[in-house]
Amino acid sequence: MHREVRNAAAWAGLLTLALGALIVAGSRSLAHFDAALVAYTFASLFAVFGITYRYAIWLQRPPTAVYWRRGFELFLRRGHLGSNLRLLVTRLVSDFGTNAFIWKRDKLRGLTHMLLMWGCVLAAAITFPLVFGWLHFEAMPDRPDWYRPVVFGFATPAFPVRSLVAFLIFHGLVWSAFLVMGGVMLAMRRRMRDEGAAAVQFFAEDMLPLILLFAVSLSGLLLTVSYTWLAGYGYEFLALFHAITVIVTLLWLPFGKLFHVFQRPAQLGVAFYKDVAARSEPASCARCGHAFASRMHVRDLETVEAALGYRYDDPGEVGHYQRICPRCRRALVALAQAALARGPSSRRAALPAPMPSYANPGLGEGPLGSEDRDNFHP
Amino acid sequence: MPVPESHEFFIDPRRCIGCNACVQACTECDTHKGHAMIQLDYVDRGASPQTVPVVCMHCDSPTCAEVCPADAIKRTGDGVVQTARKPRCIGCNNCVLACPFGVPKMSTGMNLMMKCDMCYDRTSIGKKPMCASVCPSQALFFGTREEMARLRPASRVLNVFRFGNQTITTRVNMLVPGQAFVESLDVLSALHEPAAGNDAAENVLLDGMEAPHAG
């Protein structure tokens, strides 16, 4: 067995056991664990194992490992912890709380993701504590019309059963289902009407997660409809159907698109990396001499490429192809091709050579933002 | 639907006249709406009219995808390396800096890498990529090898490139002279090549001027 697999399996086993222990502790030795929800619990344990295993394998890939290690290194740098914490909070709010970068891609897309994300977050925040026995409600002995939520065995403030607060809390999954279903419908609309999206989508990667989320939400809503207005008509079938949809979704978590929920926080590490890179010494192109990217990034990439088996090292004067800026790389391919046609030039051009320039950035061919500009020239 | 194996992309920078038609057409592709993914550069604006159109070469072993820490770049079964998958791309810049052809772009606001995906919305239903469909000089051409051989009998196609000690094979072909008996294009061999037209006889404009340098 490869070392990476052993490591990943060990981490996955450890976290699964940790969740098992938390379930026992949080439900006070299973006293508040609902046996009817045991299938959900085992599906969750499997999901934790699968997600951790894939995550650990993923973290051991050379490019991910570099960002992971460097991300923490740069975050914990002495004297920068304060500003790093500020950056962390800012990024958490803008990237995760409000999905600012997705709104910039497209407004409808931003709305779609917000509905899906917050719907799922709300549903998870309610469901998992209930399933694991970490949350239950107790009627107060002296006031039976009041309920007290008990979290992890600790009592929290009680509220009247017939109150707006109770209505909102007890229907939390209904609200989350509405959010998710709205998001799914908008996402489906895009996938059916947008030819670009339709061309590159895969059923398992893009459609299946939407179908699963819709099935979970709809079947959950129908349970509420059944016991609220239909005197429990078809409840047993609906409960079974809902359980199947939830369990399939949980089992699918480590494999499909929904895994991005766990990968996405990596962009926080990237933010610290970029922050440091922007202020550190730039690399100079070995051909045109212009600054591009940071020396740290270029060196890290040389290491990553070597670890991946690429041999971009050069026995000549450049040393490593990575030290050529992207613009000169584009020019070099054409210059090499032209030299094949007319033979090498009789006049060897001195370095640094002029930096290639966009033929017409005004037509939208130029940089796509400040970062793109920094990648290619100072 | 896959891009038909019989249909290939051919690129010949020597024929590029820098008209920008490809750039304009590229913005109309549905997979990256409104943004041109083709890179069109002057090699040496002050001394030569030589321009270079660069599309994604769709490498067999794409460095951009391998160095991606987020598994965001996928190569389809038909050999097309697609633009970063939006849910996964974390905007780290690795692909932009590692691509040996200098193709990907980074959209700062969207925190997203974007690149040419051979107009997959078109090529996967049998149409030509936008850029190749409008290129007036056939510097960019999409079709069969037979068509290419008929149109350019003096040229042959090459899809193996060398960067230092690394050899990369691509789905996109480059046209080279028929008599150039090389098995791969050694890109770094051109390090000291001046832009086409920039030689002693034509350099009257630069006489007496300082040599261009980094500034």
XYZ file of C-alpha atoms in Angstrom:
593
model
C 0.000 0.000 0.000
C 1.358 3.433 -0.933
C 2.322 5.780 1.869
C -0.254 8.350 0.652
C -3.032 5.770 0.832
C -1.970 4.629 4.302
C -1.876 8.225 5.544
C -5.249 9.029 4.049
C -6.850 5.845 5.408
C -5.417 6.574 8.864
C -6.775 10.142 8.890
C -10.134 8.962 7.573
C -10.358 6.265 10.237
C -9.337 8.714 12.949
C -11.919 11.347 12.034
C -14.660 8.736 11.652
C -13.858 7.396 15.115
C -13.761 10.954 16.460
C -17.237 11.617 15.084
C -18.438 8.324 16.587
C -17.051 9.380 19.964
C -18.685 12.807 19.654
C -22.013 11.168 18.862
C -21.767 9.043 22.002
C -20.645 12.014 24.124
C -23.059 14.564 22.637
C -26.092 12.299 22.979
C -25.076 11.517 26.556
C -24.165 7.874 25.980
C -26.856 7.555 23.301
C -29.589 8.483 25.802
C -30.910 11.071 23.345
C -29.958 9.223 20.200
C -32.988 8.396 18.065
C -32.597 4.800 16.882
C -34.882 5.553 13.918
C -32.129 7.785 12.542
C -29.402 5.164 12.694
C -29.220 4.817 8.890
C -28.560 8.563 8.591
C -25.840 8.255 11.212
C -24.035 5.470 9.420
C -24.320 7.310 6.107
C -22.787 10.367 7.806
C -19.947 8.285 9.232
C -19.279 6.851 5.778
C -19.358 10.365 4.305
C -16.832 11.567 6.889
C -14.563 8.626 6.077
C -14.844 9.211 2.314
C -14.428 12.970 2.482
C -11.426 12.759 4.805
C -9.821 10.044 2.692
C -10.207 12.010 -0.533
C -9.178 15.239 1.152
C -6.027 13.648 2.580
C -5.084 12.131 -0.786
C -5.754 15.492 -2.414
C -3.593 17.346 0.112
C -0.672 15.087 -0.694
C -0.613 16.050 -4.384
C 2.499 18.204 -4.909
C 0.728 21.458 -5.897
C -1.847 21.162 -3.118
C 0.807 20.227 -0.568
C 2.834 23.327 -1.420
C -0.121 25.666 -1.001
C -1.240 23.878 2.173
C 2.209 24.110 3.772
C 2.964 27.620 2.552
C -0.537 28.835 3.417
C -0.050 27.947 7.086
C 3.567 29.117 7.065
C 2.593 32.537 5.760
C -0.491 32.804 7.957
C 1.487 32.114 11.133
C 4.437 34.395 10.279
C 5.617 36.297 13.288
C 4.416 39.888 13.265
C 1.766 39.280 10.602
C -0.807 37.357 12.585
C -2.950 40.431 13.221
C -3.154 41.528 9.595
C -3.581 37.893 8.520
C -6.517 37.477 10.887
C -8.110 40.622 9.436
C -7.592 39.256 5.928
C -9.051 35.914 7.017
C -12.213 37.526 8.382
C -12.566 39.746 5.285
C -12.197 36.770 2.962
C -14.555 34.627 5.033
C -17.247 37.298 4.766
C -16.695 38.242 1.114
C -15.889 34.826 -0.371
C -17.934 32.504 1.800
C -20.570 34.659 3.471
C -21.624 36.681 0.454
C -19.997 34.758 -2.424
C -18.772 38.093 -3.827
C -16.647 36.482 -6.539
C -19.592 34.447 -7.865
C -21.818 37.532 -8.151
C -19.084 39.035 -10.334
C -19.302 36.061 -12.683
C -23.019 36.592 -13.150
C -25.768 38.049 -10.962
C -28.215 35.198 -11.487
C -25.423 32.742 -10.843
C -24.593 34.566 -7.603
C -28.208 34.388 -6.463
C -28.374 30.701 -7.404
C -25.315 29.870 -5.356
C -26.425 31.929 -2.368
C -29.765 30.098 -2.275
C -28.152 26.693 -2.611
C -25.360 27.387 -0.163
C -27.388 28.968 2.628
C -30.178 26.419 2.160
C -27.701 23.575 2.572
C -25.873 25.259 5.471
C -29.156 25.806 7.331
C -30.320 22.250 6.661
C -26.995 20.782 7.776
C -26.930 22.932 10.916
C -30.336 21.561 11.900
C -30.154 17.986 10.652
C -26.777 16.756 11.826
C -27.161 17.801 15.490
C -30.623 16.201 15.528
C -29.435 12.978 13.894
C -26.399 12.669 16.134
C -28.451 13.260 19.265
C -26.596 16.511 19.935
C -29.839 18.473 19.956
C -33.193 17.567 21.381
C -36.138 19.444 22.816
C -37.568 18.819 26.257
C -40.929 19.974 27.542
C -40.457 21.857 30.815
C -41.985 19.921 33.721
C -43.621 22.984 35.290
C -44.688 24.562 31.959
C -45.551 21.818 29.435
C -46.331 24.453 26.776
C -42.692 25.547 26.799
C -39.828 23.709 25.092
C -36.201 23.792 26.094
C -33.553 22.960 23.472
C -30.782 20.797 24.929
C -27.500 21.068 23.009
C -24.815 18.470 23.648
C -26.527 17.743 26.961
C -26.530 21.383 28.052
C -29.822 23.216 28.595
C -30.431 26.443 26.625
C -33.160 29.125 27.033
C -36.695 27.766 26.632
C -39.435 29.221 24.411
C -43.219 28.825 24.164
C -44.387 26.064 21.825
C -46.959 28.353 20.267
C -44.776 31.283 19.385
C -43.235 32.755 16.266
C -39.789 31.633 17.432
C -41.032 28.056 17.791
C -42.729 28.205 14.395
C -39.523 29.434 12.752
C -37.312 26.907 14.541
C -39.553 23.872 14.027
C -39.919 24.689 10.346
C -36.210 25.364 9.803
C -35.932 22.520 7.333
C -38.922 23.867 5.410
C -37.210 27.222 4.946
C -33.978 25.538 3.919
C -35.875 23.349 1.430
C -37.434 26.443 -0.151
C -34.001 28.056 -0.478
C -32.425 24.935 -1.983
C -35.296 24.317 -4.404
C -35.156 27.909 -5.612
C -31.439 27.549 -6.188
C -31.801 24.206 -7.935
C -34.423 25.595 -10.299
C -32.246 28.568 -11.224
C -29.250 26.273 -11.731
C -31.312 23.912 -13.882
C -32.574 26.840 -15.917
C -29.007 27.918 -16.624
C -27.925 24.421 -17.539
C -30.832 24.053 -19.952
C -30.631 27.475 -21.590
C -26.933 28.312 -21.597
C -25.286 26.620 -24.567
C -21.816 27.158 -23.144
C -22.706 25.483 -19.862
C -24.596 22.713 -21.648
C -21.573 21.939 -23.823
C -19.161 21.276 -20.987
C -21.435 19.756 -18.356
C -21.457 16.118 -17.321
C -24.510 14.371 -15.938
C -22.759 12.902 -12.891
C -20.765 16.034 -12.174
C -23.314 18.770 -12.798
C -26.858 17.404 -13.018
C -26.849 14.607 -10.450
C -26.060 16.870 -7.463
C -28.910 19.182 -8.463
C -31.305 16.248 -8.827
C -30.243 14.880 -5.430
C -30.634 18.240 -3.679
C -34.043 18.707 -5.275
C -35.159 15.201 -4.283
C -34.032 15.703 -0.674
C -35.786 19.071 -0.426
C -38.998 18.015 -2.137
C -39.390 14.776 -0.169
C -38.652 16.675 3.053
C -41.303 19.264 2.221
C -43.822 16.558 1.381
C -43.301 15.084 4.852
C -44.371 18.417 6.330
C -47.333 18.566 3.932
C -48.322 15.034 4.931
C -48.417 15.590 8.685
C -49.654 19.202 8.552
C -52.518 18.979 6.071
C -53.049 15.336 5.131
C -53.219 13.724 8.571
C -50.079 11.727 7.864
C -51.231 10.332 4.523
C -48.368 8.441 2.849
C -46.025 9.473 5.630
C -44.253 6.112 5.907
C -43.509 5.958 2.193
C -42.388 9.598 2.135
C -40.150 9.092 5.169
C -38.520 6.105 3.492
C -38.116 8.001 0.207
C -36.661 11.010 2.017
C -34.224 8.768 3.896
C -33.057 7.189 0.645
C -32.462 10.565 -1.010
C -30.556 11.911 2.003
C -28.445 8.773 2.356
C -27.576 8.682 -1.354
C -26.581 12.371 -1.158
C -24.389 11.727 1.877
C -22.746 8.743 0.207
C -22.184 10.814 -2.946
C -20.530 13.700 -1.067
C -16.937 12.450 -1.285
C -17.133 11.636 -4.978
C -18.953 14.289 -6.953
C -19.246 18.007 -7.392
C -20.368 18.594 -3.825
C -16.816 17.831 -2.725
C -15.983 21.392 -3.750
C -17.578 22.474 -0.468
C -14.545 21.012 1.278
C -11.955 22.008 -1.337
C -13.072 25.599 -1.633
C -11.567 26.849 1.675
C -8.159 26.274 0.055
C -8.638 29.674 -1.530
C -8.025 31.197 1.909
C -4.488 29.787 1.875
C -4.087 31.108 -1.657
C -5.143 34.579 -0.456
C -2.280 34.634 2.092
C 0.124 33.328 -0.523
C -0.872 35.995 -3.027
C -0.752 38.667 -0.374
C 2.866 37.814 0.414
C 3.765 37.247 -3.257
C 2.506 40.728 -4.192
C 4.903 42.302 -1.686
C 7.901 40.060 -2.291
C 10.653 40.148 -4.867
C 9.395 39.576 -8.404
C 10.931 37.110 -10.823
C 12.599 38.568 -13.908
C 11.962 36.983 -17.269
C 15.104 35.312 -18.584
C 14.329 36.631 -22.070
C 12.884 40.131 -21.744
C 14.052 40.921 -18.226
C 10.632 42.184 -17.144
C 9.213 41.349 -13.764
C 6.428 38.796 -13.665
C 4.807 36.983 -10.752
C 6.916 36.554 -7.618
C 10.204 34.739 -7.331
C 8.675 32.662 -4.520
C 5.868 31.481 -6.794
C 8.191 30.719 -9.697
C 10.536 28.711 -7.451
C 7.646 26.848 -5.860
C 6.357 25.963 -9.309
C 9.754 24.641 -10.352
C 9.661 22.338 -7.318
C 6.073 21.280 -7.973
C 6.749 20.556 -11.645
C 9.780 18.449 -10.772
C 7.734 16.533 -8.191
C 5.105 15.868 -10.856
C 7.744 14.471 -13.202
C 8.039 17.438 -15.553
C 11.538 18.311 -16.732
C 11.328 21.935 -17.741
C 14.904 22.434 -16.581
C 17.148 23.680 -19.342
C 20.802 22.834 -19.798
C 21.306 26.178 -21.583
C 21.473 29.727 -20.311
C 17.866 29.960 -19.070
C 18.264 27.232 -16.453
C 14.551 26.489 -16.231
C 11.772 27.216 -18.687
C 9.637 28.449 -15.797
C 11.852 31.547 -15.694
C 10.467 32.790 -19.020
C 7.408 35.053 -18.698
C 4.151 33.901 -20.323
C 4.345 36.561 -23.040
C 7.842 35.552 -24.090
C 6.752 31.897 -24.076
C 4.102 32.754 -26.638
C 6.604 34.667 -28.736
C 9.249 31.932 -28.504
C 6.944 29.280 -29.969
C 6.319 31.493 -32.994
C 9.966 32.503 -33.319
C 11.061 28.864 -33.232
C 8.530 28.033 -35.930
C 9.622 30.948 -38.097
C 13.255 29.917 -37.709
C 12.390 26.496 -39.096
C 11.077 28.168 -42.241
C 13.839 30.659 -42.916
C 16.668 29.145 -40.910
C 18.091 30.641 -37.740
C 18.708 34.356 -37.945
C 22.183 35.436 -38.940
C 22.075 38.075 -36.201
C 21.827 36.692 -32.702
C 19.559 39.045 -30.784
C 20.935 40.282 -27.490
C 19.089 39.706 -24.287
C 17.076 41.245 -22.814
C 14.814 41.161 -25.822
C 11.814 43.476 -26.165
C 8.805 42.229 -24.256
C 6.015 41.123 -26.593
C 2.945 43.339 -26.377
C -0.766 42.771 -26.900
C -1.793 43.397 -30.488
C -4.928 45.187 -29.358
C -5.900 45.048 -25.703
C -8.768 47.383 -26.510
C -10.635 44.514 -28.111
C -10.801 42.619 -24.856
C -7.799 40.503 -25.598
C -5.695 42.134 -22.922
C -5.506 41.369 -19.222
C -8.656 40.372 -17.356
C -7.787 42.382 -14.277
C -4.984 43.627 -12.091
C -3.744 40.142 -11.409
C -3.540 39.257 -15.076
C -1.545 42.435 -15.638
C 0.829 41.534 -12.823
C 1.300 38.049 -14.206
C 2.629 39.324 -17.446
C 4.374 42.593 -16.758
C 5.112 44.962 -13.888
C -20.780 14.816 -27.943
C -17.032 14.611 -28.540
C -15.093 16.740 -30.991
C -14.653 14.480 -34.056
C -11.211 12.895 -34.136
C -10.913 13.671 -37.818
C -11.153 17.402 -37.152
C -8.038 19.061 -35.900
C -6.805 22.534 -35.164
C -3.855 23.847 -37.181
C -1.960 26.978 -36.332
C 0.620 28.798 -38.431
C 1.896 31.979 -36.754
C 3.840 32.926 -39.905
C 0.556 33.559 -41.689
C -0.856 35.799 -38.970
C -1.522 39.314 -40.226
C -2.565 40.667 -36.830
C -6.032 41.636 -38.044
C -7.647 40.846 -34.673
C -10.597 39.062 -36.303
C -9.870 36.002 -34.154
C -9.838 38.114 -30.996
C -13.167 39.699 -31.818
C -14.710 36.359 -32.798
C -13.376 34.684 -29.655
C -15.410 36.995 -27.446
C -18.550 35.523 -28.987
C -17.848 31.979 -27.859
C -20.500 30.799 -25.398
C -18.128 29.060 -23.008
C -16.411 32.281 -21.866
C -18.891 34.927 -22.868
C -17.513 38.333 -23.770
C -13.880 37.569 -23.004
C -11.326 36.850 -25.699
C -9.258 33.865 -24.746
C -7.002 34.008 -27.762
C -3.706 35.741 -27.089
C -2.497 37.908 -29.956
C 0.859 39.576 -29.422
C 3.345 41.675 -31.309
C 6.707 39.996 -30.870
C 8.647 43.253 -31.183
C 6.271 46.114 -31.850
C 8.968 48.691 -32.529
C 10.838 46.781 -35.179
C 8.596 44.194 -36.756
C 4.988 43.678 -37.749
C 5.190 40.027 -36.680
C 2.185 38.972 -34.624
C 1.551 35.697 -32.831
C -1.894 34.226 -32.306
C -1.875 31.708 -29.455
C -4.733 29.379 -28.643
C -4.669 26.614 -26.059
C -2.612 23.803 -27.555
C -4.576 21.133 -25.616
C -1.569 19.181 -24.383
C -1.727 15.417 -23.953
C -0.207 15.852 -20.522
C -1.440 19.336 -19.608
C 0.931 21.033 -17.181
C -1.802 23.523 -16.257
C -4.055 20.702 -15.040
C -1.272 18.868 -13.244
C -0.104 21.907 -11.282
C -3.662 22.888 -10.366
C -4.021 22.383 -6.607
C -7.803 22.255 -6.882
C -8.293 19.659 -9.647
C -10.157 22.347 -11.552
C -8.835 21.687 -15.056
C -10.152 18.628 -16.845
C -9.163 17.063 -20.129
C -12.093 15.503 -21.932
C -11.896 12.095 -23.560
C -11.545 13.758 -26.965
C -8.360 15.523 -25.850
C -9.731 19.000 -25.182
C -8.354 20.643 -22.051
C -11.249 22.633 -20.689
C -11.205 25.966 -18.947
C -11.169 25.768 -15.140
C -14.290 24.309 -13.594
C -15.871 27.243 -11.823
C -16.831 25.572 -8.541
C -13.273 24.401 -8.007
C -10.909 27.072 -9.330
C -9.343 28.892 -6.385
C -7.587 31.483 -8.548
C -4.078 30.550 -7.444
C -2.347 31.402 -10.742
C -0.375 28.143 -10.946
C -1.806 27.265 -14.353
C -1.197 30.757 -15.721
C 2.448 30.625 -14.760
C 3.087 26.976 -15.604
C 1.522 26.691 -19.066
C 4.497 26.287 -21.435
C 2.585 28.122 -24.163
C 1.512 31.072 -21.958
C -2.193 30.580 -22.590
C -4.406 30.884 -19.456
C -5.658 34.197 -18.098
C -6.644 35.093 -14.567
C -9.822 37.002 -13.940
C -9.183 38.793 -10.653
C -12.731 39.809 -9.789
C -14.180 36.409 -10.564
C -11.274 34.630 -8.861
C -11.225 32.374 -11.870
C -8.773 31.124 -14.463
C -10.121 31.298 -17.977
C -8.662 29.891 -21.135
C -9.470 28.727 -24.643
C -11.367 25.446 -24.648
C -11.462 25.120 -28.413
C -14.999 26.573 -28.430
C -16.300 23.318 -27.025
C -19.893 24.519 -27.410
C -19.275 24.656 -31.156
C -16.682 21.979 -31.891
C -18.623 19.345 -29.949
C -21.524 19.775 -32.361
C -19.433 19.746 -35.508
C -18.801 23.467 -35.955
C -15.454 25.237 -36.247
C -14.032 27.281 -33.372
C -14.895 30.965 -33.683
C -11.314 32.099 -34.327
C -10.641 29.556 -37.064
C -13.948 30.302 -38.750
C -13.020 33.973 -39.274
C -9.235 33.900 -39.801
C -8.719 35.414 -43.267
C -5.157 34.142 -43.712
C -5.690 30.615 -42.355
C -3.136 31.186 -39.641
C -5.797 29.414 -37.587
C -7.494 26.527 -39.333
C -9.858 23.809 -38.172
C -10.500 20.838 -40.411
C -9.152 17.515 -41.531
C -5.542 16.651 -42.296
C -6.590 15.951 -45.885
C -7.939 19.475 -46.256
C -4.761 20.866 -44.758
C -2.543 18.793 -47.056
C -4.511 20.028 -50.057
C -4.346 23.663 -48.955
C -0.714 23.641 -47.842
C 1.180 21.019 -49.825
C 4.578 22.483 -48.920
C 3.979 22.253 -45.175
C 3.676 19.444 -42.698
C 2.143 19.305 -39.263
C 4.023 19.041 -36.014
C 2.542 18.598 -32.568
C 5.609 17.850 -30.464
C 7.290 20.711 -28.601
C 10.412 20.774 -26.489
C 10.933 23.119 -23.556
C 14.326 22.459 -22.012
C 14.317 18.747 -21.229
C 10.540 18.462 -21.371
C 8.690 17.236 -24.436
C 4.993 18.052 -24.758
C 2.628 16.579 -27.338
C -0.464 18.563 -28.199
C -3.842 18.023 -29.854
C -3.404 21.300 -31.733
C -0.930 21.108 -34.596
C 1.557 23.659 -35.791
C 2.426 23.945 -39.464
C 6.098 23.791 -40.296
C 7.880 23.773 -43.644
C 7.785 20.394 -45.360
C 11.557 20.328 -45.607
C 12.069 20.925 -41.878
C 13.005 17.446 -40.785
C 12.647 17.927 -37.054
C 10.666 15.678 -34.793
C 9.867 18.423 -32.335
C 9.936 22.181 -32.152
C 12.690 23.256 -29.772
C 11.127 26.362 -28.284
C 14.114 27.556 -26.270
C 16.317 27.404 -29.360
C 14.593 30.642 -30.379
C 15.749 32.529 -27.306
C 18.001 34.779 -29.381
C 15.842 34.857 -32.512
C 14.714 38.352 -33.465
C 11.176 38.941 -34.657
C 10.591 38.194 -38.334
C 11.604 41.189 -40.406
C 13.835 42.477 -37.668
C 17.186 41.900 -39.290
C 20.079 44.120 -40.288
C 18.754 45.095 -43.716
C 15.371 46.154 -42.390
C 16.532 47.744 -39.218
C 16.960 51.255 -40.565
C 14.400 52.627 -38.169
C 16.386 51.438 -35.201
C 19.759 52.633 -36.438
C 21.157 55.144 -34.023
C 18.585 54.255 -31.408
C 19.313 52.448 -28.183
C 18.672 48.741 -28.281
C 15.299 47.919 -26.765
C 15.667 46.734 -23.235
C 13.680 46.103 -20.126
C 12.527 49.271 -18.482
